[in-house]
Amino acid sequence: MDSIVVQGGGELNGQIPIAGAKNACLTLMPATLLSEEPLTLTNAPRLSDIKTMTALLQSLGAEVATMQDGKTLAMSCHSDINTRAEYEIVRKMRASNLVLGPLLAREGHAEVSLPGGCAIGARPMDIHTDGLGLMGAEIELRDGYLHAKAQGGRLKGAVIDFPFASVGATENIMMAATLAKGTTVINNAAREPEIVDLADCLRKMGAQIDGDGTSTITIQGVDRLNGATHPVVTDRIELGTYMLAPAFCGGEVECLGGRLDLVGAFVQKLDMAGIDVTETAKGLKVKRRTDEIKAVDITTEPFPGFPTDLQAQMMALLCTAIGTSVLEEKIFENRFMHAPELIRMGADIEVHGGNATVKGVGKLKGAPVMATDLRASISLILAGLAATGETKVSRVYHLDRGYEHVVRKLSAVGAKIERVSE
Ligand code: UD1
C-alpha cells in the first residue's frame, strides 16, 4: 500500500491546474444509458472512481473508451443492455447508485445493489426510491438489491417534494424524468454546480429541463434522447483544496480554471480567516494577508452553503489559527474522523456529535497518520506541508479516488512531497 511523505515548511508559489469535477463526471457518465447515440465527455478527471464507473457501465453493456489524452471519455450504449448493477462493483463506490434512474427510464426495470454504508455515514437511498415510486416505479429490496419496475413499462411524470436537498437523488430523478411520460417537478432539489452541469449535458442530448441551479427543477419527458459532446465542469472541491495550500504554507498560488461562483461560501470564510482571493484571467489567485490565520466558525450546508467536502481541509487549516473555531457538520453524521489524526499532529480538537471545537495551536508537528477517507487524506497532506518535520500519510488509495496527480501538482508549486510504496 502506498503512502505520501511530506516535509513541512517552505512557501508554495506558482500555478495548479484544476481538473474536471469527479462528482459531475460520475453523474454525467450514467447519462449515456439514456441514449442509443454516443455521449462524449471532455475534461474528465483521471481518477479511480471514474475507472469504477467505467467498469460498471461496461458491465451493463455500454462501450466506454478513454481517449489518449486521458481526459476524454467516448461512451455509447446502442445495443441491448444488462439491467443488473452487481454488488461487486457498486460496493466500491456509492455513486454507482446513479445508474438506477437511467436504467429504469430506458428499460422500464433495473436491479441495482444497495451500495452499503461508508465511513462517513449510513447514507440511505430512501429519497431516490420514494421519488421514483411517485413516478410509478415499484421498488422492492431483495437479496441486498433494489428491484425496480416501472408500472406499464415507462415512468410517468410526478411532483416530488424532497425532504432534504439530496444531490444524488436530484441527479437520479432528473435523469429518470427525461424519458418519462409527462412532466416531473422536483421541489427542494439540490442546487450544486454538478446538477447544473448534468442538466446542461442532458439539454444538449435533447432533454427539456428548467430551473436547475434553483430549488425547483421541472423536466418535461421526451420519447428519446440523442448523443452529445460535453465538457465536465471544474472540480470546485479540488479547487477549494488547492486554494488552501498557500493559506497553510504562505506564498501565492493561482488555481487555473478556478471560478468564484463555484466556491462563494468558501471564499467568504477564507476572507474571514485572513486569506485574499483574487480573480485573474486564468483562474483564482490566493495569498495570506498576514502570517496569522484567524479562527472562523463553519457550518456545512448544501450548495450554495459551505461544502461538507471541504470541511476536513478547513479544519486542518483552523488547527493552525489563532483563536477557537467551531465547525458544525450538518450533512454527514460521522465526518470528523480526520480529527484524531490531526490531534496526533498536535492539534487541539474536541468533537461532540456533529460539532467540533478547534483551538488553534499555531504550528502542527509532523507525524505518521492514516487517511480515513478521501477528503481526510488531503487534509492531512496539507497539514503536513505546514507542520514541522516529516508527515507520512498512509492508506492513500482513498486519495486516488478524488485527486489526480497530487504529488505532481503540489511539487510544481514547491512542496516537498513524494509517494512511496511499502
Ligand atoms: C454527493 C457527493 C458527495 C458530497 C455530498 C453532499 C457525489 C458522487 N458525491 O453525495 O461528495 O459530500 O453530495 O454534498 O456527487 N440522504 C438520505 N437519503 C437519501 C439520500 C441522501 O438520508 O436517499 C442523506 C445522506 O445520508 C447524507 C445527506 O442526505 O446524510 C446528503 O446526501 P446526498 O446529498 O444525497 O449526497 P450524495 O449524493 O451521496
Short mmCIF file of C-alpha atoms and ligand atoms in Angstrom, two decimals:
data_model
loop_
_atom_site.label_atom_id
_atom_site.label_comp_id
_atom_site.label_asym_id
_atom_site.label_seq_id
_atom_site.Cartn_x
_atom_site.Cartn_y
_atom_site.Cartn_z
CA MET A 1 0.00 0.00 0.00
CA ASP A 2 1.34 3.43 -0.89
CA SER A 3 1.95 6.33 1.47
CA ILE A 4 2.62 10.01 0.91
CA VAL A 5 5.56 11.56 2.70
CA VAL A 6 5.74 15.34 3.06
CA GLN A 7 8.36 17.59 4.62
CA GLY A 8 6.86 20.65 6.27
CA GLY A 9 7.99 24.24 5.85
CA GLY A 10 8.53 26.48 2.88
CA GLU A 11 6.19 28.68 0.89
CA LEU A 12 4.25 27.47 -2.11
CA ASN A 13 4.32 29.58 -5.27
CA GLY A 14 3.09 29.02 -8.80
CA GLN A 15 0.12 27.60 -10.64
CA ILE A 16 -2.01 24.50 -10.12
CA PRO A 17 -4.35 23.36 -12.91
CA ILE A 18 -7.76 22.23 -11.63
CA ALA A 19 -9.31 19.13 -13.20
CA GLY A 20 -12.88 18.39 -14.23
CA ALA A 21 -15.19 17.57 -11.35
CA LYS A 22 -15.25 13.98 -10.10
CA ASN A 23 -18.79 14.35 -8.81
CA ALA A 24 -20.04 15.86 -12.08
CA CYS A 25 -18.34 13.22 -14.19
CA LEU A 26 -19.82 10.43 -12.06
CA THR A 27 -23.34 11.59 -12.84
CA LEU A 28 -22.66 12.55 -16.47
CA MET A 29 -21.33 9.08 -17.30
CA PRO A 30 -24.56 7.17 -16.48
CA ALA A 31 -26.42 9.64 -18.72
CA THR A 32 -25.03 7.60 -21.62
CA LEU A 33 -27.58 4.92 -20.67
CA LEU A 34 -30.35 7.32 -21.68
CA SER A 35 -29.46 7.35 -25.38
CA GLU A 36 -28.50 4.92 -28.12
CA GLU A 37 -26.23 7.59 -29.62
CA PRO A 38 -22.66 8.36 -28.45
CA LEU A 39 -22.02 10.65 -25.48
CA THR A 40 -18.53 12.15 -25.28
CA LEU A 41 -17.24 13.85 -22.15
CA THR A 42 -14.19 16.08 -22.32
CA ASN A 43 -12.21 17.44 -19.34
CA ALA A 44 -12.89 14.24 -17.37
CA PRO A 45 -10.63 13.79 -14.33
CA ARG A 46 -8.19 10.84 -14.19
CA LEU A 47 -9.34 9.10 -11.04
CA SER A 48 -10.01 5.62 -9.76
CA ASP A 49 -13.70 6.48 -9.17
CA ILE A 50 -14.02 7.21 -12.89
CA LYS A 51 -12.49 3.78 -13.60
CA THR A 52 -15.04 2.20 -11.26
CA MET A 53 -17.92 3.92 -13.08
CA THR A 54 -16.37 2.84 -16.40
CA ALA A 55 -16.33 -0.79 -15.22
CA LEU A 56 -19.92 -0.53 -14.01
CA LEU A 57 -21.20 0.90 -17.30
CA GLN A 58 -19.25 -1.72 -19.24
CA SER A 59 -20.81 -4.45 -17.08
CA LEU A 60 -24.19 -3.09 -18.15
CA GLY A 61 -23.23 -3.34 -21.84
CA ALA A 62 -22.11 0.22 -22.55
CA GLU A 63 -18.94 0.90 -24.52
CA VAL A 64 -16.64 3.29 -22.67
CA ALA A 65 -13.25 4.26 -24.07
CA THR A 66 -10.76 6.70 -22.58
CA MET A 67 -9.01 8.62 -25.36
CA GLN A 68 -5.26 9.14 -25.48
CA ASP A 69 -5.34 12.47 -23.64
CA GLY A 70 -6.76 10.58 -20.65
CA LYS A 71 -9.42 13.27 -20.27
CA THR A 72 -11.92 12.35 -22.98
CA LEU A 73 -14.45 9.60 -22.42
CA ALA A 74 -16.21 8.28 -25.51
CA MET A 75 -19.28 6.31 -24.50
CA SER A 76 -22.11 4.64 -26.32
CA CYS A 77 -24.87 2.33 -25.40
CA HIS A 78 -26.60 1.39 -28.63
CA SER A 79 -27.33 -2.28 -28.05
CA ASP A 80 -29.41 -4.28 -25.61
CA ILE A 81 -28.23 -3.68 -22.11
CA ASN A 82 -27.99 -5.61 -18.91
CA THR A 83 -30.08 -4.01 -16.16
CA ARG A 84 -28.36 -5.55 -13.15
CA ALA A 85 -25.70 -3.48 -11.35
CA GLU A 86 -23.75 -6.02 -9.32
CA TYR A 87 -22.74 -5.62 -5.69
CA GLU A 88 -19.11 -6.40 -6.55
CA ILE A 89 -18.80 -3.05 -8.35
CA VAL A 90 -21.47 -0.97 -6.58
CA ARG A 91 -19.99 -1.62 -3.10
CA LYS A 92 -16.78 0.14 -4.17
CA MET A 93 -18.46 3.45 -4.75
CA ARG A 94 -21.76 4.89 -3.60
CA ALA A 95 -22.19 6.99 -6.77
CA SER A 96 -22.83 3.68 -8.59
CA ASN A 97 -26.44 4.18 -7.50
CA LEU A 98 -26.69 6.84 -10.21
CA VAL A 99 -27.38 4.13 -12.81
CA LEU A 100 -30.76 3.36 -11.19
CA GLY A 101 -32.71 6.27 -12.69
CA PRO A 102 -31.27 5.95 -16.22
CA LEU A 103 -31.73 2.14 -16.35
CA LEU A 104 -35.30 2.41 -15.18
CA ALA A 105 -36.03 5.18 -17.68
CA ARG A 106 -34.51 3.27 -20.58
CA GLU A 107 -35.59 -0.31 -19.92
CA GLY A 108 -38.55 0.05 -17.55
CA HIS A 109 -36.80 -2.13 -14.95
CA ALA A 110 -33.49 -2.39 -13.10
CA GLU A 111 -31.80 -4.33 -10.33
CA VAL A 112 -29.22 -2.25 -8.54
CA SER A 113 -27.32 -3.39 -5.49
CA LEU A 114 -27.60 -1.11 -2.47
CA PRO A 115 -24.16 0.49 -2.02
CA GLY A 116 -23.95 -0.14 1.71
CA GLY A 117 -22.65 2.32 4.28
CA CYS A 118 -19.43 4.19 4.02
CA ALA A 119 -17.03 5.59 6.53
CA ILE A 120 -18.71 9.00 6.73
CA GLY A 121 -22.23 7.76 7.46
CA ALA A 122 -25.12 5.41 6.71
CA ARG A 123 -26.19 7.23 3.52
CA PRO A 124 -29.56 5.60 2.75
CA MET A 125 -31.35 5.80 -0.62
CA ASP A 126 -34.90 6.47 0.53
CA ILE A 127 -35.13 9.88 -1.15
CA HIS A 128 -34.18 8.30 -4.51
CA THR A 129 -36.61 5.38 -4.18
CA ASP A 130 -39.52 7.44 -2.79
CA GLY A 131 -39.18 9.82 -5.76
CA LEU A 132 -39.04 7.02 -8.31
CA GLY A 133 -42.02 5.45 -6.54
CA LEU A 134 -44.06 8.60 -7.16
CA MET A 135 -43.08 8.28 -10.83
CA GLY A 136 -44.75 4.86 -10.96
CA ALA A 137 -41.84 2.57 -10.08
CA GLU A 138 -42.46 -0.41 -7.83
CA ILE A 139 -39.28 -0.92 -5.83
CA GLU A 140 -38.57 -3.83 -3.57
CA LEU A 141 -35.42 -4.66 -1.61
CA ARG A 142 -34.44 -8.33 -2.05
CA ASP A 143 -31.04 -10.02 -1.52
CA GLY A 144 -29.40 -6.64 -1.00
CA TYR A 145 -30.62 -5.39 -4.38
CA LEU A 146 -33.25 -2.80 -5.24
CA HIS A 147 -35.56 -4.47 -7.75
CA ALA A 148 -37.32 -1.65 -9.58
CA LYS A 149 -40.03 -1.87 -12.21
CA ALA A 150 -41.96 0.92 -13.91
CA GLN A 151 -45.70 0.23 -13.98
CA GLY A 152 -46.77 -0.08 -17.62
CA GLY A 153 -43.09 -0.24 -18.67
CA ARG A 154 -42.49 3.52 -18.59
CA LEU A 155 -42.06 6.02 -15.77
CA LYS A 156 -44.52 8.90 -15.57
CA GLY A 157 -44.06 12.48 -14.51
CA ALA A 158 -44.81 13.41 -10.89
CA VAL A 159 -44.48 16.22 -8.39
CA ILE A 160 -41.79 15.21 -5.90
CA ASP A 161 -41.08 17.09 -2.68
CA PHE A 162 -37.68 16.11 -1.32
CA PRO A 163 -37.39 16.08 2.50
CA PHE A 164 -33.71 17.05 2.04
CA ALA A 165 -31.91 18.52 -0.99
CA SER A 166 -30.03 15.30 -1.81
CA VAL A 167 -27.52 15.68 -4.61
CA GLY A 168 -27.67 12.05 -5.78
CA ALA A 169 -31.46 11.84 -5.60
CA THR A 170 -31.82 15.06 -7.62
CA GLU A 171 -29.50 13.60 -10.28
CA ASN A 172 -31.21 10.19 -10.36
CA ILE A 173 -34.73 11.65 -10.61
CA MET A 174 -33.65 14.27 -13.15
CA MET A 175 -32.17 11.60 -15.44
CA ALA A 176 -35.14 9.28 -14.97
CA ALA A 177 -37.60 12.09 -15.73
CA THR A 178 -36.01 12.99 -19.08
CA LEU A 179 -37.60 9.90 -20.69
CA ALA A 180 -40.73 9.69 -18.51
CA LYS A 181 -44.22 10.32 -19.83
CA GLY A 182 -45.28 13.82 -18.80
CA THR A 183 -43.82 16.46 -16.54
CA THR A 184 -41.81 15.95 -13.35
CA VAL A 185 -41.30 18.70 -10.80
CA ILE A 186 -38.63 18.29 -8.10
CA ASN A 187 -39.20 20.61 -5.14
CA ASN A 188 -36.35 21.21 -2.67
CA ALA A 189 -33.93 19.99 -5.35
CA ALA A 190 -30.17 20.21 -4.78
CA ARG A 191 -28.58 23.31 -6.37
CA GLU A 192 -24.98 22.12 -6.72
CA PRO A 193 -23.00 23.17 -9.84
CA GLU A 194 -22.75 19.45 -10.72
CA ILE A 195 -26.58 19.39 -11.06
CA VAL A 196 -26.44 22.36 -13.44
CA ASP A 197 -23.69 20.62 -15.42
CA LEU A 198 -25.78 17.45 -15.72
CA ALA A 199 -28.81 19.49 -16.82
CA ASP A 200 -26.66 21.29 -19.44
CA CYS A 201 -25.48 17.96 -20.84
CA LEU A 202 -28.97 16.44 -20.83
CA ARG A 203 -30.30 19.53 -22.66
CA LYS A 204 -27.63 19.00 -25.34
CA MET A 205 -28.98 15.46 -25.61
CA GLY A 206 -32.47 16.88 -26.26
CA ALA A 207 -33.93 16.82 -22.74
CA GLN A 208 -36.31 19.57 -21.65
CA ILE A 209 -35.20 20.81 -18.25
CA ASP A 210 -35.80 24.15 -16.49
CA GLY A 211 -34.86 25.53 -13.11
CA ASP A 212 -31.59 23.66 -12.46
CA GLY A 213 -29.50 25.71 -10.05
CA THR A 214 -32.71 26.64 -8.17
CA SER A 215 -34.74 24.60 -5.66
CA THR A 216 -37.42 23.70 -8.21
CA ILE A 217 -36.46 21.72 -11.30
CA THR A 218 -39.03 20.95 -13.99
CA ILE A 219 -38.43 18.18 -16.52
CA GLN A 220 -40.72 17.61 -19.46
CA GLY A 221 -40.26 13.99 -20.58
CA VAL A 222 -39.38 13.26 -24.23
CA ASP A 223 -39.52 9.99 -26.22
CA ARG A 224 -35.82 9.75 -26.99
CA LEU A 225 -32.51 11.48 -26.37
CA ASN A 226 -29.67 11.97 -28.84
CA GLY A 227 -25.89 11.95 -28.45
CA ALA A 228 -23.78 14.95 -27.39
CA THR A 229 -20.32 16.18 -26.50
CA HIS A 230 -19.94 17.92 -23.18
CA PRO A 231 -17.03 19.34 -21.12
CA VAL A 232 -17.10 18.39 -17.42
CA VAL A 233 -17.35 21.45 -15.14
CA THR A 234 -14.31 22.43 -12.99
CA ASP A 235 -13.95 20.48 -9.74
CA ARG A 236 -14.87 23.01 -7.03
CA ILE A 237 -13.64 20.67 -4.28
CA GLU A 238 -10.22 20.16 -5.85
CA LEU A 239 -10.22 23.94 -6.44
CA GLY A 240 -11.02 24.73 -2.78
CA THR A 241 -8.45 22.21 -1.61
CA TYR A 242 -5.58 23.73 -3.58
CA MET A 243 -6.72 27.26 -2.71
CA LEU A 244 -5.89 26.26 0.86
CA ALA A 245 -2.29 25.30 0.00
CA PRO A 246 -0.88 28.88 0.22
CA ALA A 247 -3.18 29.54 3.19
CA PHE A 248 -1.37 26.75 5.08
CA CYS A 249 2.13 27.42 3.83
CA GLY A 250 2.35 31.06 2.70
CA GLY A 251 3.30 32.12 -0.82
CA GLU A 252 0.90 32.73 -3.70
CA VAL A 253 -0.83 30.08 -5.79
CA GLU A 254 -3.00 30.58 -8.87
CA CYS A 255 -5.59 27.83 -9.38
CA LEU A 256 -6.09 27.61 -13.13
CA GLY A 257 -9.71 27.25 -14.23
CA GLY A 258 -11.00 28.38 -10.82
CA ARG A 259 -14.24 30.38 -10.69
CA LEU A 260 -15.63 32.40 -7.79
CA ASP A 261 -19.21 31.28 -8.43
CA LEU A 262 -18.19 27.69 -7.66
CA VAL A 263 -16.71 28.50 -4.24
CA GLY A 264 -18.59 31.59 -2.96
CA ALA A 265 -19.32 30.49 0.63
CA PHE A 266 -15.83 29.02 0.96
CA VAL A 267 -14.16 32.25 -0.22
CA GLN A 268 -16.17 34.25 2.34
CA LYS A 269 -14.75 32.08 5.12
CA LEU A 270 -11.23 32.36 3.67
CA ASP A 271 -11.60 36.12 3.74
CA MET A 272 -12.63 35.99 7.43
CA ALA A 273 -9.62 33.77 8.13
CA GLY A 274 -7.33 36.40 6.57
CA ILE A 275 -6.80 34.94 3.12
CA ASP A 276 -7.12 37.01 -0.05
CA VAL A 277 -8.62 35.54 -3.21
CA THR A 278 -8.48 37.47 -6.47
CA GLU A 279 -9.90 36.63 -9.87
CA THR A 280 -7.40 36.53 -12.71
CA ALA A 281 -7.80 35.92 -16.43
CA LYS A 282 -6.90 32.27 -15.87
CA GLY A 283 -8.49 31.44 -12.54
CA LEU A 284 -8.17 32.40 -8.88
CA LYS A 285 -5.07 33.63 -7.08
CA VAL A 286 -4.74 33.01 -3.33
CA LYS A 287 -2.45 34.56 -0.75
CA ARG A 288 -2.39 35.02 3.02
CA ARG A 289 -2.95 38.63 4.13
CA THR A 290 -0.65 38.22 7.14
CA ASP A 291 1.30 35.34 8.67
CA GLU A 292 -1.53 34.55 11.05
CA ILE A 293 -4.70 32.61 10.26
CA LYS A 294 -7.77 33.86 12.16
CA ALA A 295 -10.28 31.46 13.73
CA VAL A 296 -13.67 31.21 11.94
CA ASP A 297 -16.83 29.21 12.60
CA ILE A 298 -18.02 26.92 9.81
CA THR A 299 -21.34 25.17 9.22
CA THR A 300 -21.56 22.75 6.31
CA GLU A 301 -24.70 23.04 4.19
CA PRO A 302 -25.99 22.09 0.76
CA PHE A 303 -24.82 24.43 -2.04
CA PRO A 304 -24.56 27.45 -2.01
CA GLY A 305 -23.51 26.89 1.62
CA PHE A 306 -20.08 25.75 2.80
CA PRO A 307 -19.43 22.28 1.27
CA THR A 308 -19.02 19.26 3.52
CA ASP A 309 -16.34 18.04 1.11
CA LEU A 310 -14.09 20.98 2.17
CA GLN A 311 -14.71 20.63 5.92
CA ALA A 312 -11.75 18.36 6.68
CA GLN A 313 -9.30 20.58 4.80
CA MET A 314 -10.65 23.72 6.52
CA MET A 315 -10.48 22.06 9.93
CA ALA A 316 -6.82 21.26 9.33
CA LEU A 317 -6.15 24.91 8.47
CA LEU A 318 -8.02 26.17 11.54
CA CYS A 319 -5.80 23.97 13.72
CA THR A 320 -3.01 26.38 12.76
CA ALA A 321 -5.06 29.52 13.53
CA ILE A 322 -5.03 32.00 16.38
CA GLY A 323 -8.20 31.51 18.47
CA THR A 324 -11.04 28.98 18.67
CA SER A 325 -13.22 27.86 15.78
CA VAL A 326 -16.42 25.80 15.93
CA LEU A 327 -17.22 23.53 12.99
CA GLU A 328 -20.72 22.15 12.60
CA GLU A 329 -21.18 19.21 10.20
CA LYS A 330 -24.78 19.13 9.04
CA ILE A 331 -24.62 16.80 6.01
CA PHE A 332 -22.99 13.59 7.28
CA GLU A 333 -23.22 12.15 10.78
CA ASN A 334 -19.68 10.80 11.04
CA ARG A 335 -17.38 13.14 9.25
CA PHE A 336 -14.76 14.11 11.81
CA MET A 337 -12.55 11.05 11.50
CA HIS A 338 -9.63 13.24 10.49
CA ALA A 339 -9.76 14.91 13.94
CA PRO A 340 -7.91 12.12 15.86
CA GLU A 341 -5.24 12.09 13.14
CA LEU A 342 -4.81 15.88 13.35
CA ILE A 343 -4.58 15.52 17.15
CA ARG A 344 -1.61 13.18 16.58
CA MET A 345 0.00 16.16 14.85
CA GLY A 346 -0.52 18.35 17.93
CA ALA A 347 -3.95 19.82 17.12
CA ASP A 348 -6.38 20.69 19.92
CA ILE A 349 -9.82 19.44 18.79
CA GLU A 350 -12.85 18.33 20.79
CA VAL A 351 -15.66 16.56 18.95
CA HIS A 352 -19.19 16.43 20.38
CA GLY A 353 -21.61 14.78 17.96
CA GLY A 354 -21.86 16.97 14.88
CA ASN A 355 -19.75 19.79 16.38
CA ALA A 356 -16.01 20.14 16.61
CA THR A 357 -14.24 22.82 18.64
CA VAL A 358 -10.81 23.61 17.29
CA LYS A 359 -8.39 25.62 19.42
CA GLY A 360 -5.69 26.91 17.13
CA VAL A 361 -2.17 25.90 18.11
CA GLY A 362 -0.26 27.93 15.53
CA LYS A 363 2.06 25.23 14.24
CA LEU A 364 1.40 21.49 13.85
CA LYS A 365 4.07 18.81 14.21
CA GLY A 366 4.84 16.15 11.62
CA ALA A 367 3.73 12.59 12.48
CA PRO A 368 2.76 9.30 10.89
CA VAL A 369 -1.01 9.49 10.27
CA MET A 370 -3.64 7.44 8.49
CA ALA A 371 -6.06 8.58 5.82
CA THR A 372 -9.60 7.51 6.69
CA ASP A 373 -11.45 8.83 3.64
CA LEU A 374 -10.89 10.87 0.53
CA ARG A 375 -11.09 14.41 1.92
CA ALA A 376 -9.42 13.43 5.19
CA SER A 377 -6.41 12.22 3.17
CA ILE A 378 -5.76 15.53 1.50
CA SER A 379 -6.35 17.50 4.71
CA LEU A 380 -3.54 15.51 6.36
CA ILE A 381 -1.22 16.19 3.42
CA LEU A 382 -1.91 19.94 3.59
CA ALA A 383 -1.46 19.89 7.37
CA GLY A 384 1.85 18.05 6.88
CA LEU A 385 3.10 20.68 4.44
CA ALA A 386 2.67 23.37 7.10
CA ALA A 387 3.95 21.27 10.02
CA THR A 388 7.45 20.99 11.41
CA GLY A 389 9.32 17.90 10.27
CA GLU A 390 8.03 14.91 8.33
CA THR A 391 4.48 13.62 7.96
CA LYS A 392 3.72 10.24 6.49
CA VAL A 393 0.13 9.70 5.38
CA SER A 394 -0.69 6.02 4.90
CA ARG A 395 -3.66 4.39 3.12
CA VAL A 396 -3.56 6.95 0.34
CA TYR A 397 -5.63 4.80 -2.01
CA HIS A 398 -8.54 6.98 -0.83
CA LEU A 399 -6.73 9.92 -2.41
CA ASP A 400 -6.63 8.31 -5.87
CA ARG A 401 -10.43 8.28 -5.85
CA GLY A 402 -10.64 12.06 -5.98
CA TYR A 403 -7.32 13.83 -6.64
CA GLU A 404 -5.34 13.26 -9.83
CA HIS A 405 -1.55 13.78 -9.82
CA VAL A 406 -1.42 15.20 -6.27
CA VAL A 407 2.33 14.78 -5.99
CA ARG A 408 2.95 16.38 -9.39
CA LYS A 409 0.58 19.31 -8.75
CA LEU A 410 1.92 20.14 -5.27
CA SER A 411 5.60 19.59 -6.24
CA ALA A 412 5.14 22.06 -9.09
CA VAL A 413 4.44 24.84 -6.57
CA GLY A 414 7.40 23.91 -4.38
CA ALA A 415 6.01 21.31 -1.95
CA LYS A 416 8.38 18.62 -0.68
CA ILE A 417 6.17 15.62 -1.28
CA GLU A 418 6.69 12.09 -2.54
CA ARG A 419 4.74 8.89 -2.88
CA VAL A 420 6.37 5.78 -1.50
CA SER A 421 5.43 2.12 -1.76
CA GLU A 422 5.66 0.00 1.37
C1 UD1 B 1 -22.83 13.89 -3.08
C2 UD1 B 1 -21.35 13.92 -3.37
C3 UD1 B 1 -20.53 13.95 -2.08
C4 UD1 B 1 -20.98 15.11 -1.22
C5 UD1 B 1 -22.49 15.07 -1.00
C6 UD1 B 1 -23.03 16.27 -0.22
C7 UD1 B 1 -21.24 12.69 -5.47
C8 UD1 B 1 -20.80 11.48 -6.17
N1 UD1 B 1 -21.00 12.74 -4.15
O1 UD1 B 1 -23.08 12.66 -2.38
O2 UD1 B 1 -19.15 14.10 -2.42
O3 UD1 B 1 -20.34 15.03 0.05
O4 UD1 B 1 -23.16 15.03 -2.27
O5 UD1 B 1 -22.69 17.44 -0.87
O6 UD1 B 1 -21.77 13.62 -6.06
N2 UD1 B 1 -29.61 11.00 2.30
C9 UD1 B 1 -30.67 10.28 2.80
N3 UD1 B 1 -31.45 9.57 1.92
C10 UD1 B 1 -31.19 9.54 0.57
C11 UD1 B 1 -30.11 10.30 0.07
C12 UD1 B 1 -29.33 11.03 0.96
O7 UD1 B 1 -30.94 10.27 4.01
O8 UD1 B 1 -31.93 8.88 -0.17
C13 UD1 B 1 -28.74 11.76 3.24
C14 UD1 B 1 -27.33 11.19 3.26
O9 UD1 B 1 -27.22 10.09 4.15
C15 UD1 B 1 -26.50 12.37 3.70
C16 UD1 B 1 -27.24 13.57 3.08
O10 UD1 B 1 -28.56 13.08 2.77
O11 UD1 B 1 -26.50 12.49 5.09
C17 UD1 B 1 -26.58 14.11 1.83
O12 UD1 B 1 -26.56 13.13 0.84
P1 UD1 B 1 -26.58 13.47 -0.73
O13 UD1 B 1 -26.79 14.93 -0.96
O14 UD1 B 1 -27.52 12.52 -1.37
O15 UD1 B 1 -25.10 13.10 -1.10
P2 UD1 B 1 -24.58 12.14 -2.23
O16 UD1 B 1 -25.32 12.37 -3.49
O17 UD1 B 1 -24.47 10.76 -1.70
#
